Tab-separated table of C-alpha atoms in Angstrom:
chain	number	residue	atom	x	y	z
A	874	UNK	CA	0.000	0.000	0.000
A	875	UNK	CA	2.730	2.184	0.916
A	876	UNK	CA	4.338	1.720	-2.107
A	877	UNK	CA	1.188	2.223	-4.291
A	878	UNK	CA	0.646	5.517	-2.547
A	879	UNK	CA	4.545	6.698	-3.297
A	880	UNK	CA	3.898	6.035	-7.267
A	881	UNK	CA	0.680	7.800	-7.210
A	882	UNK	CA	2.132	10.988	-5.035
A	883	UNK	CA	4.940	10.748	-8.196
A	884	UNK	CA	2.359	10.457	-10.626
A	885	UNK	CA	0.720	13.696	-9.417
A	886	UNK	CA	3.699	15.379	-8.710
A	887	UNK	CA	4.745	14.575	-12.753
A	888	UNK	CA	1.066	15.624	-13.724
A	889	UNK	CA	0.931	18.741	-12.157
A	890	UNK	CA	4.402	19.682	-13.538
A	891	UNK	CA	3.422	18.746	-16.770
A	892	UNK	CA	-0.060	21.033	-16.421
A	893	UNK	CA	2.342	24.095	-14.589
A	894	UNK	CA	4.479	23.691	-17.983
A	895	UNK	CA	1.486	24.180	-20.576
A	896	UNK	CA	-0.004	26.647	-18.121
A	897	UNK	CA	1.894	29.889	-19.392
A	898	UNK	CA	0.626	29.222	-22.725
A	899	UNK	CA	-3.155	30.120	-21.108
A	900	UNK	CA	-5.188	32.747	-19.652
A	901	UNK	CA	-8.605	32.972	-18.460
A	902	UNK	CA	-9.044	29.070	-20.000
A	903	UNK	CA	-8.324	30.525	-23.577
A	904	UNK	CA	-4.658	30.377	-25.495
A	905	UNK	CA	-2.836	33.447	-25.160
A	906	UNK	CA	-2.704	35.286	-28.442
A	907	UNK	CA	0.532	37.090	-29.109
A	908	UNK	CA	4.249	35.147	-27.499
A	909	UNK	CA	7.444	36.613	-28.132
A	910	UNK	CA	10.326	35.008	-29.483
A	911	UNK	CA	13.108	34.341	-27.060
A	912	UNK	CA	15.970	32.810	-28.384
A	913	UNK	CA	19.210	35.338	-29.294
A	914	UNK	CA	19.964	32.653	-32.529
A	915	UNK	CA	16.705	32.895	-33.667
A	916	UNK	CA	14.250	30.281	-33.803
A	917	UNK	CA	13.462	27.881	-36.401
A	918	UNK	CA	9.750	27.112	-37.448
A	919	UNK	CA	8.937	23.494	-38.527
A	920	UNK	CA	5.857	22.148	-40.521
A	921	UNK	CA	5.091	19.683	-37.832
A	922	UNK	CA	5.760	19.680	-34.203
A	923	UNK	CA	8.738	17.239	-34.294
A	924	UNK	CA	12.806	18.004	-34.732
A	925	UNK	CA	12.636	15.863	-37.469
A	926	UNK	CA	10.444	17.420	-39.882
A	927	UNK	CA	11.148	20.183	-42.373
A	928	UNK	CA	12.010	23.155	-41.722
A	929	UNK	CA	9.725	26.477	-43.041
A	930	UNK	CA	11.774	29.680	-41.949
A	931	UNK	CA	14.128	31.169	-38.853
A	932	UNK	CA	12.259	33.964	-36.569
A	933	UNK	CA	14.250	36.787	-35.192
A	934	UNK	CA	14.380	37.527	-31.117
A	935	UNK	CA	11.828	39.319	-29.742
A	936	UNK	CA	9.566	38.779	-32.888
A	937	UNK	CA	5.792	38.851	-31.670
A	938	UNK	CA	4.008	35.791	-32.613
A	939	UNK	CA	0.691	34.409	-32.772
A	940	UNK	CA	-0.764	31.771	-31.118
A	941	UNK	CA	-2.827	29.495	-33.059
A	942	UNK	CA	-2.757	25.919	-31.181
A	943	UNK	CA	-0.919	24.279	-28.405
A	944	UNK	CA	0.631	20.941	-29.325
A	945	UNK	CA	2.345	17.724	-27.211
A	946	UNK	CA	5.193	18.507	-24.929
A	947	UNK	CA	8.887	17.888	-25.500
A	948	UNK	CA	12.189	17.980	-23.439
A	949	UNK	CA	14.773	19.730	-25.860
A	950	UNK	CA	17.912	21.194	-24.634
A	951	UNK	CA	17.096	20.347	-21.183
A	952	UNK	CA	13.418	22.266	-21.279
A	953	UNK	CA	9.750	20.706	-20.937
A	954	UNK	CA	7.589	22.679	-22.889
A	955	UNK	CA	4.655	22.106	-25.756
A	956	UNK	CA	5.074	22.270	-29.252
A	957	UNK	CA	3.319	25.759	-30.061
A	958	UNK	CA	1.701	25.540	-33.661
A	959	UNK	CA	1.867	29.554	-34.898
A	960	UNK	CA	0.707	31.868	-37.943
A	961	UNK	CA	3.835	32.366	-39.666
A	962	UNK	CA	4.566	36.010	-39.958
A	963	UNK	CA	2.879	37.499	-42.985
A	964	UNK	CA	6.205	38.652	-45.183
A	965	UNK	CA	6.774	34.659	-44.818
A	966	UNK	CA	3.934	33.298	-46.735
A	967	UNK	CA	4.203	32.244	-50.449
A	968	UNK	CA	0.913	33.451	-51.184
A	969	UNK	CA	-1.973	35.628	-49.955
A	970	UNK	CA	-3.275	32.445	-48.322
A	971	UNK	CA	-2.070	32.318	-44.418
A	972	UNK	CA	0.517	29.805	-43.534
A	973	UNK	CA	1.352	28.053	-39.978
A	974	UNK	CA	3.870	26.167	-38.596
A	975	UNK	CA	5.330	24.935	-35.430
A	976	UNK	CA	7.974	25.962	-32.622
A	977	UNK	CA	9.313	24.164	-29.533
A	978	UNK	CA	7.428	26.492	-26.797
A	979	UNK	CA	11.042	26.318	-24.867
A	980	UNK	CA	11.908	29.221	-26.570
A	981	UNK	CA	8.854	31.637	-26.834
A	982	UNK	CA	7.669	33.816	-23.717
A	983	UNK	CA	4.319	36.047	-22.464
A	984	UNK	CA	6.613	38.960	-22.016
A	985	UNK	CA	8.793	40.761	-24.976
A	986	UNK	CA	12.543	40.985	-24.080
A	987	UNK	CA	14.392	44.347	-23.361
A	988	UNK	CA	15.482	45.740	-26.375
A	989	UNK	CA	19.342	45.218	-26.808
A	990	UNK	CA	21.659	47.261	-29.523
A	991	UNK	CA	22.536	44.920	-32.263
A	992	UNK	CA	26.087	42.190	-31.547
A	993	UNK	CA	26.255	41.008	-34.789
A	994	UNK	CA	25.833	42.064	-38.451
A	995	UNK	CA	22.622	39.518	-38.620
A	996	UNK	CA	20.738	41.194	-35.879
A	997	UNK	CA	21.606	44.878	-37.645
A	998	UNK	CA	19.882	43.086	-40.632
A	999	UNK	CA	16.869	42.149	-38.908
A	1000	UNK	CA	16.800	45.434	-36.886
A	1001	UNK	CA	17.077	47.544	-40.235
A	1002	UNK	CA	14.331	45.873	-41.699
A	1003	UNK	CA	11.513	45.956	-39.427
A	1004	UNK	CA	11.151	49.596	-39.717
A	1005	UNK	CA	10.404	52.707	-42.354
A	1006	UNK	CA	13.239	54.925	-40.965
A	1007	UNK	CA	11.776	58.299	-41.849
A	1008	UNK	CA	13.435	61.974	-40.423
A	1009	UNK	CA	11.192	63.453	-37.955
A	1010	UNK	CA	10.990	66.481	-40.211
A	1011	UNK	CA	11.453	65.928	-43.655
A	1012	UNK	CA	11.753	69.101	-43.725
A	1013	UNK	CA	14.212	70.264	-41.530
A	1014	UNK	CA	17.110	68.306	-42.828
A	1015	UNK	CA	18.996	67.736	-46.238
A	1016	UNK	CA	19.870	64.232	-44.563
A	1017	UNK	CA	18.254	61.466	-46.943
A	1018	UNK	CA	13.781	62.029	-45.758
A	1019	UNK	CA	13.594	57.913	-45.306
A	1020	UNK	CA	15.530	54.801	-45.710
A	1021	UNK	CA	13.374	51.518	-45.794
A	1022	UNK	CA	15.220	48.216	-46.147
A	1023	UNK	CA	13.701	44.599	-47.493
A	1024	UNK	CA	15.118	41.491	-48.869
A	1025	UNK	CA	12.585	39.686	-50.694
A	1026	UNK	CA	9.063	39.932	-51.963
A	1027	UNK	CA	7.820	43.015	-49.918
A	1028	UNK	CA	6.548	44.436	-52.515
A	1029	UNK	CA	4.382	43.692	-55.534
A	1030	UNK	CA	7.101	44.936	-57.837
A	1031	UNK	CA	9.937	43.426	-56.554
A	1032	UNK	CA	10.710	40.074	-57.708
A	1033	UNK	CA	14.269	39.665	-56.341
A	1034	UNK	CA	14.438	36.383	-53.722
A	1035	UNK	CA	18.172	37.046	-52.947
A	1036	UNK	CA	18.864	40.770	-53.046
A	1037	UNK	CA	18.586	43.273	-50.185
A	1038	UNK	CA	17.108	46.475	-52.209
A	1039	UNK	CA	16.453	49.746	-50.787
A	1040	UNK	CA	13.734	52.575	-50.919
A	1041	UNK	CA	15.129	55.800	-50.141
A	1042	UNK	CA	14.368	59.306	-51.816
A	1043	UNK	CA	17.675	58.996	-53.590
A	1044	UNK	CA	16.934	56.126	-55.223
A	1045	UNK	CA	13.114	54.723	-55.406
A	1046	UNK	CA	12.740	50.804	-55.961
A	1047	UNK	CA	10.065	51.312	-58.368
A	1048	UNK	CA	12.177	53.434	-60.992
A	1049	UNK	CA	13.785	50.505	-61.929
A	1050	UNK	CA	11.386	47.650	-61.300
A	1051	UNK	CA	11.000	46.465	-64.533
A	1052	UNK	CA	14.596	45.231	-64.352
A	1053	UNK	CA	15.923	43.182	-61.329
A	1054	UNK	CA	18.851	43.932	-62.211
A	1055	UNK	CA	18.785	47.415	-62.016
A	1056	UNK	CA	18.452	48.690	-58.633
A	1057	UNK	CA	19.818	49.633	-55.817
A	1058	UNK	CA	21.083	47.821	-52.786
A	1059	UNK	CA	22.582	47.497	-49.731
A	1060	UNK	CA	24.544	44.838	-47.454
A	1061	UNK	CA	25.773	45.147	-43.358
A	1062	UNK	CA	28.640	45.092	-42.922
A	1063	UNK	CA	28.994	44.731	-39.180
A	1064	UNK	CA	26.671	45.672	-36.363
A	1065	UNK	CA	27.118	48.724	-36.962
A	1066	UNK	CA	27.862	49.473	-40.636
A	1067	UNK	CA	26.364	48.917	-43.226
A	1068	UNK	CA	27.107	49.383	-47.376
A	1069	UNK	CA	24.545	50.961	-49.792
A	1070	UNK	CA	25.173	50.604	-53.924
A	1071	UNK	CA	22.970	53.852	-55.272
A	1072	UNK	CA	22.522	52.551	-58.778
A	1073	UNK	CA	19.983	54.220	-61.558
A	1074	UNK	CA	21.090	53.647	-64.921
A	1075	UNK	CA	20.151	55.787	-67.610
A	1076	UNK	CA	18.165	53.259	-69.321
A	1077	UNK	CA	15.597	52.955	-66.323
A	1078	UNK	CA	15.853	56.126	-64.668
A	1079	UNK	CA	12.860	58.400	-65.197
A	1080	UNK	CA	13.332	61.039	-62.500
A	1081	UNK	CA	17.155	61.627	-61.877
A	1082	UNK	CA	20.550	61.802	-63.353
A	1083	UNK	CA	22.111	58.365	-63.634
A	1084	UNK	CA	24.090	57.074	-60.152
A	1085	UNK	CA	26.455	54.633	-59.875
A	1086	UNK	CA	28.202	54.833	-56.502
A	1087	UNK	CA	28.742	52.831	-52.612
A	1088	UNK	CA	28.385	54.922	-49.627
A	1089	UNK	CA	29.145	53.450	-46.008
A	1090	UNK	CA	26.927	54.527	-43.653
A	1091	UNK	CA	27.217	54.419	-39.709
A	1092	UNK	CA	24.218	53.031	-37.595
A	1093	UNK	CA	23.280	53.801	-34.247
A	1094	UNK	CA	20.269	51.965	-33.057
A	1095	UNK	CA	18.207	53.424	-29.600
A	1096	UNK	CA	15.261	51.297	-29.173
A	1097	UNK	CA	13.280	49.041	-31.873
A	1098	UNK	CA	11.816	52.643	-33.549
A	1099	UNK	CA	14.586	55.086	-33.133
A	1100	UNK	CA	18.089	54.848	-34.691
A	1101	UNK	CA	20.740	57.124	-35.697
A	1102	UNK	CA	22.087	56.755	-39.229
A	1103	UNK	CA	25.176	59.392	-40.258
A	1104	UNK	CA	24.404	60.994	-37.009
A	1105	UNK	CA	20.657	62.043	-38.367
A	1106	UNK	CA	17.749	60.919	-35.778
A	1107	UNK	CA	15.159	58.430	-37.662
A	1108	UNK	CA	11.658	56.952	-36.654
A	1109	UNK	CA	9.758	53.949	-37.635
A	1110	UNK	CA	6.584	55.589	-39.326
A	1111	UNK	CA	5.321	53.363	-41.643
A	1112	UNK	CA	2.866	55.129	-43.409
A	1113	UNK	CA	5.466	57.919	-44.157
A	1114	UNK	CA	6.402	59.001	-47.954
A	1115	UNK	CA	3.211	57.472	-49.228
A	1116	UNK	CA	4.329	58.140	-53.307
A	1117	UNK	CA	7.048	55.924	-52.877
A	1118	UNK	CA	4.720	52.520	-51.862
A	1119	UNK	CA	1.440	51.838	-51.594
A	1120	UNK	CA	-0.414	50.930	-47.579
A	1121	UNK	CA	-0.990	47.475	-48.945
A	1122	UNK	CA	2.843	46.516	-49.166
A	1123	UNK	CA	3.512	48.187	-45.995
A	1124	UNK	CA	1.496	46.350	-44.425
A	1125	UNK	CA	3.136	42.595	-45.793
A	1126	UNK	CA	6.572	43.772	-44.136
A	1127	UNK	CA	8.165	43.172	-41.053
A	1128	UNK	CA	7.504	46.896	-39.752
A	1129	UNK	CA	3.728	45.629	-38.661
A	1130	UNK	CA	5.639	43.730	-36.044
A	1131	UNK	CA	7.189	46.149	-34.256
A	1132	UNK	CA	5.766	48.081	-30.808
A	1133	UNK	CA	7.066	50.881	-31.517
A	1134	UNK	CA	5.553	52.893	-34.214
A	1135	UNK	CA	5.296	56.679	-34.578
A	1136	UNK	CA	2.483	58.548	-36.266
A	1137	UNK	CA	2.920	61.509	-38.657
A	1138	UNK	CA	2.731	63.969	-35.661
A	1139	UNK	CA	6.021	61.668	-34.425
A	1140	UNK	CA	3.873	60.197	-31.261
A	1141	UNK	CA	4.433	56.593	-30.654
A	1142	UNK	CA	0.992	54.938	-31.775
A	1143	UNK	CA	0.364	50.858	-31.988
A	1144	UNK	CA	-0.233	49.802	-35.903
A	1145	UNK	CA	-3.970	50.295	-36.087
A	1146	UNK	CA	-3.695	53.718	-34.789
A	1147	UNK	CA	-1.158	54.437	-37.140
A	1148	UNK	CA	-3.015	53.591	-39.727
A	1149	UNK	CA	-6.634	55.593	-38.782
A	1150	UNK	CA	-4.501	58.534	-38.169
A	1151	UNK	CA	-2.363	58.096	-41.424
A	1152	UNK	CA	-4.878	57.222	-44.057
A	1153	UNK	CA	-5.999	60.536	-44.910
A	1154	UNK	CA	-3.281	62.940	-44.994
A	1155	UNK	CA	-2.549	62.190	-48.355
A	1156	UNK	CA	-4.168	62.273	-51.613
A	1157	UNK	CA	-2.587	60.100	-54.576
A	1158	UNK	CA	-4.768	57.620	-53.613
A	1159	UNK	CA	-8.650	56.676	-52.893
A	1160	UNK	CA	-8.490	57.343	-48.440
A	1161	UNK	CA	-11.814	56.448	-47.894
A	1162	UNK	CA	-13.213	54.638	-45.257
A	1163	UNK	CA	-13.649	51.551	-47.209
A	1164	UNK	CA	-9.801	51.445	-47.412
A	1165	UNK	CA	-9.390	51.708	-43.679
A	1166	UNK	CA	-11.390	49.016	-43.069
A	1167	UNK	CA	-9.852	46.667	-45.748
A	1168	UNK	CA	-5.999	47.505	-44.549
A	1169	UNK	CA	-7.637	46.602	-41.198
A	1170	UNK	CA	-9.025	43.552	-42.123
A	1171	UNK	CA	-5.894	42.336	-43.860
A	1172	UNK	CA	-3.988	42.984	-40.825
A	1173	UNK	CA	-6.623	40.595	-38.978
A	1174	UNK	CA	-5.913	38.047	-41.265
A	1175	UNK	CA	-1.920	38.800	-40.526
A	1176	UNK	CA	-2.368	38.072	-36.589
A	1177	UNK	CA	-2.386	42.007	-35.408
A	1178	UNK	CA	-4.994	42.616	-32.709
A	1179	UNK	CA	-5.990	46.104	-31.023
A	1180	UNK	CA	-7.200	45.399	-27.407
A	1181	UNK	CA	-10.075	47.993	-27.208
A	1182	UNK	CA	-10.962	48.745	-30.445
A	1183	UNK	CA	-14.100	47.604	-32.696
A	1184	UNK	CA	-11.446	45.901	-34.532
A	1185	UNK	CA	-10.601	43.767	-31.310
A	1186	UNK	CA	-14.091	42.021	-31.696
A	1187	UNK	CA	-14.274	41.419	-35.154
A	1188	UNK	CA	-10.396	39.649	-34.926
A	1189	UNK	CA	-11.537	37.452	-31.773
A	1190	UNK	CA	-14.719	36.327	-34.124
A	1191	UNK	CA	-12.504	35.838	-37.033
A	1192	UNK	CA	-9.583	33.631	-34.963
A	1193	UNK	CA	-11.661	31.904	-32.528
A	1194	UNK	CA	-13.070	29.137	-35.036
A	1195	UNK	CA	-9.675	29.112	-36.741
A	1196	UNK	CA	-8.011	28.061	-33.321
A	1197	UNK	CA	-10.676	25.757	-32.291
A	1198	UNK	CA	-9.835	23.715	-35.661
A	1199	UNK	CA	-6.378	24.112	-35.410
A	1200	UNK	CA	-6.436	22.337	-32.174
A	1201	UNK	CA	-8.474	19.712	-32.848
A	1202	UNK	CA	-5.639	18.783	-35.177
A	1203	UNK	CA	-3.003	19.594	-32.911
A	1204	UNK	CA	-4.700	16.918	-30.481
A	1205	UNK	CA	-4.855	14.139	-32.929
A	1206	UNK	CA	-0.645	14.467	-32.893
């Protein structure tokens, strides 16, 4: 008896470790919605929650994820944790169609990790590109008005799967977009460096004179929406320079992923905010409400939620069935 009652204290003991170990992925009986990535190497996302199936695509630290379906648990690298099925991040998905996949919950957290200045000439890369670095005052400075950095696919005119092009008011991606060949890029060169080719050749160039040069320019990031670049103070605005890009690639790029996002007035704002008070100070395009409401819904669909808003209700209604199926499958694992 004694001995029965010893394996049945362990068997608790193991079951309610098990239960503590799943229980950060919950709140209020419902799966928490947005994680954060917390691994400094990144962290890989699989197509099914095993080590030994394929792998879809690497997500950088502090990323914000969502949550779609909690899967079987798994000691890796000396942690117990559940497989964590996830909506892949939009500027990841081959189509317009969402995509999921699957990380080891070892390495994903509830609360975003301080922001740390760039170590290595990766994390610069990653940094870089989750922002529209714009000047404060376009105005005020004969510094370069914006600098916005992608590698692949951000846009619908940019067919390049290997080249890190730029968008900047000295050279605009879509001059040249007829020609992949033809425009301008940039590389890091350390974690603080990094190496911009301006390149317009005649035959493209519409606008300006020809350019042909490399510039070097120093980087200085502050937090995940200000950085320094040559010594000029830049913000993440993302629905800054308008004529350049159009709100429905801005809103496929790794910018809609970052918490801190300034308005036009330069006040930080969340995404959704950004966009309502955005949308209608321009006019090369149709700003009516019917836009507002589409660029919200598409963000939905992308996994960005605004606690609070009308929006809110209409994303918890859209997600909730999607989650319930996801984890039926998820259970059958």
């Amino acid at each position: 008896m004694k001995k029965f009652f010893t394996f049945f204290t362990f068997f608790l003991l193991i079951l309610s470790f098990s239960f503590a170990e799943k229980a950060r992925f919950y709140k209020d009986g419902k799966v928490i919605d947005i994680m954060y990535v917390d691994s400094e190497d990144g962290l890989r996302v699989r197509d099914k929650p095993s080590l030994k199936s394929n792998r879809l695509c690497a997500l950088p630290h502090r990323l914000p994820v969502k949550i779609v379906a909690i899967g079987k648990e798994e000691t890796i690298d000396g942690l117990t944790d559940p497989w964590v099925e996830i909506l892949l991040p939009r500027y990841e998905w081959e189509t317009d169609e969402p995509e999921y996949g699957w990380v080891f919950g070892g390495y994903i957290q509830n609360n975003q990790a301080d922001f740390k200045i760039p170590q290595t000439a990766q994390q610069l890369e990653d940094y870089l590109k989750r922002a529209n670095w714009t000047l404060p005052d376009t105005k005020a400075s004969s510094a370069e008005d914006h600098f916005n950095f992608y590698t692949s696919n951000y846009y619908e005119y940019v067919y390049s799967k290997t080249k890190n092009i730029i968008d900047a008011d000295t050279a605009w991606f879509f001059q040249n977009y007829d020609d992949d060949d033809n425009q301008s890029t940039w590389k890091v060169l350390n974690n603080h460096q990094i190496e911009i080719h301006w390149y317009i050749p005649s035959s493209t160039n519409r606008h300006k004179n020809p350019i042909n040069k490399v510039e070097v320019l120093e980087v200085k990031p502050v937090s995940d929406g200000v950085c320094f670049i040559n010594g000029t103070k830049y913000l993440n605005k993302p629905f800054e320079n308008r004529h350049h890009w159009s709100y429905y690639d801005a809103i496929k790029m790794p910018l809609i992923y970052n918490n801190e996002t300034y308005n036009d007035n330069n006040k930080k704002s969340d995404i959704v905010t950004a966009i309502n008070s955005s949308i209608f100070g321009y006019t090369q395009e149709d700003y009516s409400f019917e836009l507002r409401h589409e660029l919200l819904e598409e963000l939905l669909k992308y996994g960005i939620p605004a606690e609070g808003s009308y929006f809110e209700t209409e994303y918890r209604n859209y997600w909730d069935r999607i989650m319930s199926e996801h984890q039926k499958n998820a259970d059958s694992y």
